[in-house]
PDB file of C-alpha atoms in Angstrom:
ATOM      1  CA  GLY A  98      -6.916   2.231 -14.872  1.00 77.00           C
ATOM      2  CA  GLU A  99      -6.173  -1.239 -12.856  1.00 84.00           C
ATOM      3  CA  ASN A 100      -8.759  -2.818 -10.761  1.00 92.00           C
ATOM      4  CA  VAL A 101      -8.143  -5.611  -7.946  1.00 96.00           C
ATOM      5  CA  GLU A 102     -10.246  -7.544  -6.414  1.00 97.00           C
ATOM      6  CA  GLN A 103      -9.579  -9.419  -3.486  1.00 98.00           C
ATOM      7  CA  HIS A 104     -11.460 -12.280  -1.652  1.00 98.00           C
ATOM      8  CA  PRO A 105     -12.570 -13.215   0.580  1.00 98.00           C
ATOM      9  CA  SER A 106     -13.042 -10.234   2.923  1.00 97.00           C
ATOM     10  CA  THR A 107     -12.717 -12.221   6.216  1.00 98.00           C
ATOM     11  CA  LEU A 108     -10.898 -15.480   6.551  1.00 98.00           C
ATOM     12  CA  SER A 109     -11.396 -17.490   9.827  1.00 98.00           C
ATOM     13  CA  VAL A 110      -8.930 -20.709  10.095  1.00 98.00           C
ATOM     14  CA  GLN A 111      -8.162 -22.840  13.048  1.00 98.00           C
ATOM     15  CA  GLU A 112      -4.390 -22.700  14.211  1.00 98.00           C
ATOM     16  CA  GLY A 113      -2.198 -24.956  12.361  1.00 98.00           C
ATOM     17  CA  ASP A 114      -4.604 -24.833   9.072  1.00 98.00           C
ATOM     18  CA  SER A 115      -3.761 -23.526   5.752  1.00 98.00           C
ATOM     19  CA  ALA A 116      -5.125 -20.031   4.680  1.00 98.00           C
ATOM     20  CA  VAL A 117      -5.369 -18.747   1.116  1.00 98.00           C
ATOM     21  CA  ILE A 118      -6.652 -15.230  -0.204  1.00 98.00           C
ATOM     22  CA  LYS A 119      -7.218 -14.865  -3.829  1.00 98.00           C
ATOM     23  CA  CYS A 120      -6.904 -11.643  -5.820  1.00 98.00           C
ATOM     24  CA  THR A 121      -7.620 -10.680  -9.789  1.00 98.00           C
ATOM     25  CA  TYR A 122      -6.579  -7.589 -11.768  1.00 96.00           C
ATOM     26  CA  SER A 123      -7.645  -6.299 -14.777  1.00 94.00           C
ATOM     27  CA  ASP A 124      -4.602  -4.833 -16.668  1.00 89.00           C
ATOM     28  CA  SER A 125      -2.633  -7.360 -18.611  1.00 89.00           C
ATOM     29  CA  ALA A 126      -0.203  -5.189 -18.771  1.00 86.00           C
ATOM     30  CA  SER A 127       0.644  -5.444 -14.666  1.00 88.00           C
ATOM     31  CA  ASN A 128       4.006  -7.011 -14.250  1.00 88.00           C
ATOM     32  CA  TYR A 129       4.728  -7.078 -10.335  1.00 90.00           C
ATOM     33  CA  PHE A 130       2.598  -8.278  -7.385  1.00 94.00           C
ATOM     34  CA  PRO A 131       3.261  -7.805  -3.519  1.00 95.00           C
ATOM     35  CA  TRP A 132       1.367  -8.903  -0.511  1.00 97.00           C
ATOM     36  CA  TYR A 133       1.351  -6.791   2.296  1.00 97.00           C
ATOM     37  CA  LYS A 134       0.257  -7.569   6.033  1.00 98.00           C
ATOM     38  CA  GLN A 135      -1.006  -5.021   8.285  1.00 97.00           C
ATOM     39  CA  GLU A 136      -1.622  -5.186  12.081  1.00 97.00           C
ATOM     40  CA  LEU A 137      -4.057  -3.075  13.873  1.00 94.00           C
ATOM     41  CA  GLY A 138      -2.713   0.419  14.292  1.00 93.00           C
ATOM     42  CA  LYS A 139       0.574  -0.346  12.028  1.00 96.00           C
ATOM     43  CA  ARG A 140       1.974   0.109   8.737  1.00 96.00           C
ATOM     44  CA  PRO A 141       1.380  -2.327   5.948  1.00 97.00           C
ATOM     45  CA  GLN A 142       4.553  -4.642   5.574  1.00 96.00           C
ATOM     46  CA  LEU A 143       5.767  -6.318   2.530  1.00 95.00           C
ATOM     47  CA  ILE A 144       5.691  -9.863   3.206  1.00 97.00           C
ATOM     48  CA  ILE A 145       6.037 -11.421  -0.202  1.00 96.00           C
ATOM     49  CA  ASP A 146       6.133 -10.571  -3.839  1.00 94.00           C
ATOM     50  CA  ILE A 147       6.376 -11.796  -7.278  1.00 93.00           C
ATOM     51  CA  ARG A 148       7.123 -10.694 -10.870  1.00 89.00           C
ATOM     52  CA  SER A 149       4.916 -11.622 -13.964  1.00 82.00           C
ATOM     53  CA  ASN A 150       8.298 -13.824 -15.271  1.00 82.00           C
ATOM     54  CA  VAL A 151       7.727 -16.435 -12.246  1.00 84.00           C
ATOM     55  CA  GLY A 152       4.540 -18.671 -11.745  1.00 91.00           C
ATOM     56  CA  GLU A 153       5.302 -19.431  -8.320  1.00 95.00           C
ATOM     57  CA  LYS A 154       7.499 -17.790  -4.952  1.00 94.00           C
ATOM     58  CA  LYS A 155       7.924 -19.487  -1.867  1.00 97.00           C
ATOM     59  CA  ASP A 156       9.328 -17.911   1.599  1.00 95.00           C
ATOM     60  CA  GLN A 157       9.067 -20.529   4.739  1.00 96.00           C
ATOM     61  CA  ARG A 158       5.353 -20.724   5.238  1.00 97.00           C
ATOM     62  CA  ILE A 159       3.981 -18.372   2.740  1.00 98.00           C
ATOM     63  CA  ALA A 160       3.947 -18.868  -1.042  1.00 98.00           C
ATOM     64  CA  VAL A 161       2.421 -16.904  -3.804  1.00 98.00           C
ATOM     65  CA  THR A 162       1.195 -18.402  -7.177  1.00 97.00           C
ATOM     66  CA  LEU A 163       0.373 -16.238 -10.037  1.00 96.00           C
ATOM     67  CA  ASN A 164      -1.859 -17.361 -13.043  1.00 95.00           C
ATOM     68  CA  LYS A 165      -1.420 -14.507 -15.984  1.00 93.00           C
ATOM     69  CA  THR A 166      -3.431 -15.656 -18.299  1.00 93.00           C
ATOM     70  CA  ALA A 167      -6.418 -15.924 -15.747  1.00 95.00           C
ATOM     71  CA  LYS A 168      -5.099 -12.651 -14.204  1.00 95.00           C
ATOM     72  CA  HIS A 169      -4.998 -14.242 -10.671  1.00 96.00           C
ATOM     73  CA  PHE A 170      -2.920 -14.415  -7.928  1.00 97.00           C
ATOM     74  CA  SER A 171      -2.839 -15.957  -4.617  1.00 98.00           C
ATOM     75  CA  LEU A 172      -1.305 -16.101  -1.422  1.00 98.00           C
ATOM     76  CA  HIS A 173      -0.808 -19.170   1.122  1.00 98.00           C
ATOM     77  CA  ILE A 174      -0.052 -19.473   4.161  1.00 98.00           C
ATOM     78  CA  THR A 175       0.571 -22.756   5.675  1.00 98.00           C
ATOM     79  CA  GLU A 176       0.537 -24.276   9.542  1.00 98.00           C
ATOM     80  CA  THR A 177      -0.854 -20.859  10.498  1.00 98.00           C
ATOM     81  CA  GLN A 178      -0.237 -19.363  13.679  1.00 97.00           C
ATOM     82  CA  PRO A 179      -1.701 -16.655  16.241  1.00 97.00           C
ATOM     83  CA  GLU A 180       0.540 -14.111  14.900  1.00 97.00           C
ATOM     84  CA  ASP A 181      -0.260 -14.455  11.226  1.00 98.00           C
ATOM     85  CA  SER A 182      -3.744 -12.895  12.259  1.00 98.00           C
ATOM     86  CA  ALA A 183      -3.835  -9.289  10.551  1.00 98.00           C
ATOM     87  CA  VAL A 184      -5.272  -7.635   7.419  1.00 97.00           C
ATOM     88  CA  TYR A 185      -3.585  -9.063   4.386  1.00 98.00           C
ATOM     89  CA  PHE A 186      -3.674  -6.799   1.039  1.00 97.00           C
ATOM     90  CA  CYS A 187      -2.763  -7.544  -2.414  1.00 97.00           C
ATOM     91  CA  ALA A 188      -1.501  -5.387  -4.972  1.00 95.00           C
ATOM     92  CA  ALA A 189      -1.066  -4.903  -8.437  1.00 93.00           C
ATOM     93  CA  ARG A 190       1.841  -2.406 -10.244  1.00 87.00           C
ATOM     94  CA  ILE A 191       0.050   0.029 -12.157  1.00 70.00           C
ATOM     95  CA  TYR A 192       1.683   0.125 -15.700  1.00 63.00           C
ATOM     96  CA  SER A 193       1.397   4.015 -16.667  1.00 62.00           C
ATOM     97  CA  GLY A 194       4.288   3.747 -19.348  1.00 59.00           C
ATOM     98  CA  GLY A 195       6.092   6.433 -17.504  1.00 58.00           C
ATOM     99  CA  GLY A 196       8.069   4.685 -15.113  1.00 59.00           C
ATOM    100  CA  ALA A 197       6.684   6.248 -12.316  1.00 60.00           C
ATOM    101  CA  ASP A 198       4.359   3.679 -11.307  1.00 72.00           C
ATOM    102  CA  GLY A 199       2.391   3.113  -8.111  1.00 83.00           C
ATOM    103  CA  LEU A 200       0.289   0.012  -6.750  1.00 89.00           C
ATOM    104  CA  THR A 201      -3.538  -0.824  -7.161  1.00 92.00           C
ATOM    105  CA  PHE A 202      -4.655  -2.718  -3.791  1.00 95.00           C
ATOM    106  CA  GLY A 203      -7.359  -5.045  -3.213  1.00 96.00           C
ATOM    107  CA  LYS A 204      -9.631  -4.054  -0.376  1.00 96.00           C
ATOM    108  CA  GLY A 205      -7.985  -6.570   2.152  1.00 97.00           C
ATOM    109  CA  THR A 206      -8.594  -9.513   3.809  1.00 97.00           C
ATOM    110  CA  HIS A 207      -9.154  -9.955   7.741  1.00 97.00           C
ATOM    111  CA  LEU A 208      -7.231 -13.235   8.590  1.00 98.00           C
ATOM    112  CA  ILE A 209      -8.357 -14.600  11.907  1.00 98.00           C
ATOM    113  CA  ILE A 210      -6.660 -17.422  13.366  1.00 98.00           C
ATOM    114  CA  GLN A 211      -8.567 -19.428  15.951  1.00 96.00           C
ATOM    115  CA  PRO A 212      -6.713 -21.370  18.729  1.00 92.00           C
TER     116      PRO A 212
ATOM    117  CA  ASP B 328      12.688  -0.945   8.544  1.00 57.00           C
ATOM    118  CA  ALA B 329      13.174   1.694   5.950  1.00 65.00           C
ATOM    119  CA  GLY B 330      14.358   5.461   6.808  1.00 93.00           C
ATOM    120  CA  ILE B 331      10.840   7.195   6.418  1.00 97.00           C
ATOM    121  CA  THR B 332       8.895   9.498   8.870  1.00 97.00           C
ATOM    122  CA  GLN B 333       5.609  11.166   8.668  1.00 98.00           C
ATOM    123  CA  SER B 334       4.662  14.066  10.545  1.00 97.00           C
ATOM    124  CA  PRO B 335       2.424  14.623  12.455  1.00 98.00           C
ATOM    125  CA  ARG B 336       1.029  11.479  13.406  1.00 97.00           C
ATOM    126  CA  HIS B 337      -2.137  12.521  14.641  1.00 98.00           C
ATOM    127  CA  LYS B 338      -4.201  15.978  13.563  1.00 98.00           C
ATOM    128  CA  VAL B 339      -7.336  17.239  14.230  1.00 98.00           C
ATOM    129  CA  THR B 340      -8.580  19.946  11.973  1.00 97.00           C
ATOM    130  CA  GLU B 341     -11.691  22.207  11.104  1.00 97.00           C
ATOM    131  CA  THR B 342     -13.568  21.947   7.972  1.00 98.00           C
ATOM    132  CA  GLY B 343     -11.930  24.496   5.471  1.00 97.00           C
ATOM    133  CA  THR B 344      -8.709  25.080   6.740  1.00 97.00           C
ATOM    134  CA  PRO B 345      -5.565  24.186   4.946  1.00 96.00           C
ATOM    135  CA  VAL B 346      -3.601  21.055   5.877  1.00 97.00           C
ATOM    136  CA  THR B 347       0.176  20.192   5.166  1.00 98.00           C
ATOM    137  CA  LEU B 348       1.323  16.484   6.059  1.00 98.00           C
ATOM    138  CA  ARG B 349       5.170  15.908   5.490  1.00 98.00           C
ATOM    139  CA  CYS B 350       6.950  12.834   4.644  1.00 98.00           C
ATOM    140  CA  HIS B 351      10.610  12.578   5.181  1.00 98.00           C
ATOM    141  CA  GLN B 352      13.076   9.718   3.925  1.00 97.00           C
ATOM    142  CA  THR B 353      16.653   8.866   4.733  1.00 96.00           C
ATOM    143  CA  GLU B 354      16.829   6.246   2.052  1.00 94.00           C
ATOM    144  CA  ASN B 355      17.678   8.527  -1.220  1.00 94.00           C
ATOM    145  CA  HIS B 356      15.135   6.571  -2.796  1.00 92.00           C
ATOM    146  CA  ARG B 357      13.700   8.314  -6.144  1.00 91.00           C
ATOM    147  CA  TYR B 358      10.026   7.216  -5.803  1.00 92.00           C
ATOM    148  CA  MET B 359       7.483   8.705  -3.250  1.00 94.00           C
ATOM    149  CA  TYR B 360       3.801   7.995  -2.851  1.00 94.00           C
ATOM    150  CA  TRP B 361       1.098   9.097  -0.879  1.00 97.00           C
ATOM    151  CA  TYR B 362      -1.473   6.994  -0.064  1.00 97.00           C
ATOM    152  CA  ARG B 363      -5.135   7.044   1.842  1.00 98.00           C
ATOM    153  CA  GLN B 364      -6.536   4.170   3.657  1.00 97.00           C
ATOM    154  CA  ASP B 365     -10.160   3.882   4.536  1.00 95.00           C
ATOM    155  CA  PRO B 366     -12.619   1.116   5.997  1.00 89.00           C
ATOM    156  CA  GLY B 367     -13.960  -1.057   2.956  1.00 84.00           C
ATOM    157  CA  HIS B 368     -11.500   0.880   0.500  1.00 86.00           C
ATOM    158  CA  GLY B 369      -7.941  -0.572   1.186  1.00 89.00           C
ATOM    159  CA  LEU B 370      -5.584   1.907  -0.003  1.00 95.00           C
ATOM    160  CA  ARG B 371      -5.657   4.096  -2.566  1.00 95.00           C
ATOM    161  CA  LEU B 372      -2.963   6.205  -4.566  1.00 94.00           C
ATOM    162  CA  ILE B 373      -3.504   9.806  -4.181  1.00 96.00           C
ATOM    163  CA  HIS B 374      -0.250  11.384  -5.913  1.00 95.00           C
ATOM    164  CA  TYR B 375       3.210  10.378  -6.492  1.00 92.00           C
ATOM    165  CA  SER B 376       6.493  11.708  -7.110  1.00 93.00           C
ATOM    166  CA  TYR B 377       9.403   9.972  -9.480  1.00 90.00           C
ATOM    167  CA  GLY B 378      12.104  12.895  -8.613  1.00 91.00           C
ATOM    168  CA  VAL B 379      12.399  16.453  -7.260  1.00 94.00           C
ATOM    169  CA  LYS B 380      10.051  18.820  -8.857  1.00 93.00           C
ATOM    170  CA  ASP B 381       8.278  15.743 -10.974  1.00 92.00           C
ATOM    171  CA  THR B 382       4.783  14.713  -9.567  1.00 93.00           C
ATOM    172  CA  ASP B 383       1.833  13.337 -10.957  1.00 91.00           C
ATOM    173  CA  LYS B 384      -1.781  12.589  -9.983  1.00 92.00           C
ATOM    174  CA  GLY B 385      -3.171   9.046  -8.979  1.00 91.00           C
ATOM    175  CA  GLU B 386      -6.763   7.602  -8.114  1.00 89.00           C
ATOM    176  CA  VAL B 387      -8.078  10.030  -6.220  1.00 94.00           C
ATOM    177  CA  SER B 388      -6.048  13.368  -6.234  1.00 95.00           C
ATOM    178  CA  ASP B 389      -9.184  15.516  -6.153  1.00 96.00           C
ATOM    179  CA  GLY B 390      -8.702  18.096  -3.293  1.00 96.00           C
ATOM    180  CA  TYR B 391      -4.924  17.300  -2.843  1.00 98.00           C
ATOM    181  CA  SER B 392      -1.875  18.909  -4.002  1.00 97.00           C
ATOM    182  CA  VAL B 393       1.777  17.935  -3.512  1.00 98.00           C
ATOM    183  CA  SER B 394       5.156  19.133  -3.649  1.00 98.00           C
ATOM    184  CA  ARG B 395       8.762  17.761  -3.899  1.00 97.00           C
ATOM    185  CA  SER B 396      11.537  20.408  -3.308  1.00 96.00           C
ATOM    186  CA  LYS B 397      14.090  18.182  -2.265  1.00 96.00           C
ATOM    187  CA  THR B 398      14.990  14.122  -2.624  1.00 96.00           C
ATOM    188  CA  GLU B 399      14.089  13.424   1.015  1.00 97.00           C
ATOM    189  CA  ASP B 400      10.700  15.488   1.198  1.00 98.00           C
ATOM    190  CA  PHE B 401       7.311  14.711   0.321  1.00 98.00           C
ATOM    191  CA  LEU B 402       4.475  17.267   1.553  1.00 98.00           C
ATOM    192  CA  LEU B 403       0.752  16.336   1.115  1.00 98.00           C
ATOM    193  CA  THR B 404      -1.510  19.479   1.096  1.00 98.00           C
ATOM    194  CA  LEU B 405      -4.913  19.759   1.794  1.00 97.00           C
ATOM    195  CA  GLU B 406      -5.912  23.056   0.143  1.00 93.00           C
ATOM    196  CA  SER B 407      -9.323  23.268   2.085  1.00 97.00           C
ATOM    197  CA  ALA B 408     -10.289  20.073   4.093  1.00 97.00           C
ATOM    198  CA  THR B 409     -13.483  18.646   4.362  1.00 98.00           C
ATOM    199  CA  SER B 410     -14.842  15.693   6.454  1.00 97.00           C
ATOM    200  CA  SER B 411     -14.600  13.206   3.400  1.00 97.00           C
ATOM    201  CA  GLN B 412     -10.871  13.597   3.937  1.00 98.00           C
ATOM    202  CA  THR B 413     -10.939  12.217   7.266  1.00 98.00           C
ATOM    203  CA  SER B 414      -8.690   9.221   6.591  1.00 98.00           C
ATOM    204  CA  VAL B 415      -5.311   7.644   7.737  1.00 98.00           C
ATOM    205  CA  TYR B 416      -2.631   8.588   5.278  1.00 98.00           C
ATOM    206  CA  PHE B 417       0.572   6.820   4.473  1.00 98.00           C
ATOM    207  CA  CYS B 418       3.670   7.442   2.593  1.00 97.00           C
ATOM    208  CA  ALA B 419       5.536   5.383   0.862  1.00 95.00           C
ATOM    209  CA  ILE B 420       8.946   4.789  -0.626  1.00 94.00           C
ATOM    210  CA  SER B 421      10.602   2.848  -3.678  1.00 90.00           C
ATOM    211  CA  GLU B 422      13.820   2.767  -4.954  1.00 86.00           C
ATOM    212  CA  SER B 423      12.543   1.404  -8.829  1.00 78.00           C
ATOM    213  CA  GLY B 424       9.103   2.975  -9.029  1.00 65.00           C
ATOM    214  CA  GLY B 425       6.051   0.997  -8.138  1.00 60.00           C
ATOM    215  CA  THR B 426       8.265  -2.208  -6.562  1.00 71.00           C
ATOM    216  CA  GLU B 427       8.746  -2.763  -3.119  1.00 81.00           C
ATOM    217  CA  ALA B 428       7.534  -0.092  -1.780  1.00 87.00           C
ATOM    218  CA  PHE B 429       8.147   0.724   2.212  1.00 92.00           C
ATOM    219  CA  PHE B 430       5.366   2.623   4.013  1.00 96.00           C
ATOM    220  CA  GLY B 431       5.637   5.138   6.853  1.00 97.00           C
ATOM    221  CA  GLN B 432       4.224   4.709  10.209  1.00 97.00           C
ATOM    222  CA  GLY B 433       0.802   6.833   9.077  1.00 97.00           C
ATOM    223  CA  THR B 434      -0.903  10.005   9.775  1.00 98.00           C
ATOM    224  CA  ARG B 435      -4.132   9.699  11.067  1.00 98.00           C
ATOM    225  CA  LEU B 436      -6.513  13.044  10.159  1.00 98.00           C
ATOM    226  CA  THR B 437      -9.509  14.022  11.534  1.00 98.00           C
ATOM    227  CA  VAL B 438     -11.558  16.966   9.876  1.00 98.00           C
ATOM    228  CA  VAL B 439     -14.566  18.243  12.148  1.00 97.00           C
TER     229      VAL B 439
END
């Protein structure tokens, strides 16, 4: 099955700096890669996603890049703000061939924005 | 937020007892999922459903069963709860199978 590795497990950056979180996946058939943000005690919320037919996607201060050849994808947050502090999860779509695919998640990155 | 509700939100139960968690959606999405979240493991797929009465196993299905008799409801049952099933359980829904999944608020289950 699919395996997703996520690094780093903890990332501390100064407010206003950029943050980068990286993930690798094992199944070359995976074709959908979402990122979720989870605040303490809350549900995971989708913040951005990318499909395998594009290499980069941006939404304001957030961007995701995908390298299919190397099987890795990254989340980039620019001009970080205190409200960006949370746990971020990457995920990859499990390709089962049956059309009822779920997601395999990385173990999460705790992003800390230092004032 | 997508119309998805989990119940109960918190539950404490004893080892060996059966437990059922409910996920209810108002979005009429075809796909529904149950995940568990544990420190150091992220979210792991337990079971999923791709239609009424159509379900399949995920990565960590041992000790769990599911049922979906209506589009809007997806039930997760622990036949005989064990301490290793203490976790936070999240339900998710998706319109198009695996893409753009939206999560419920979660159920914190403690097995003592």
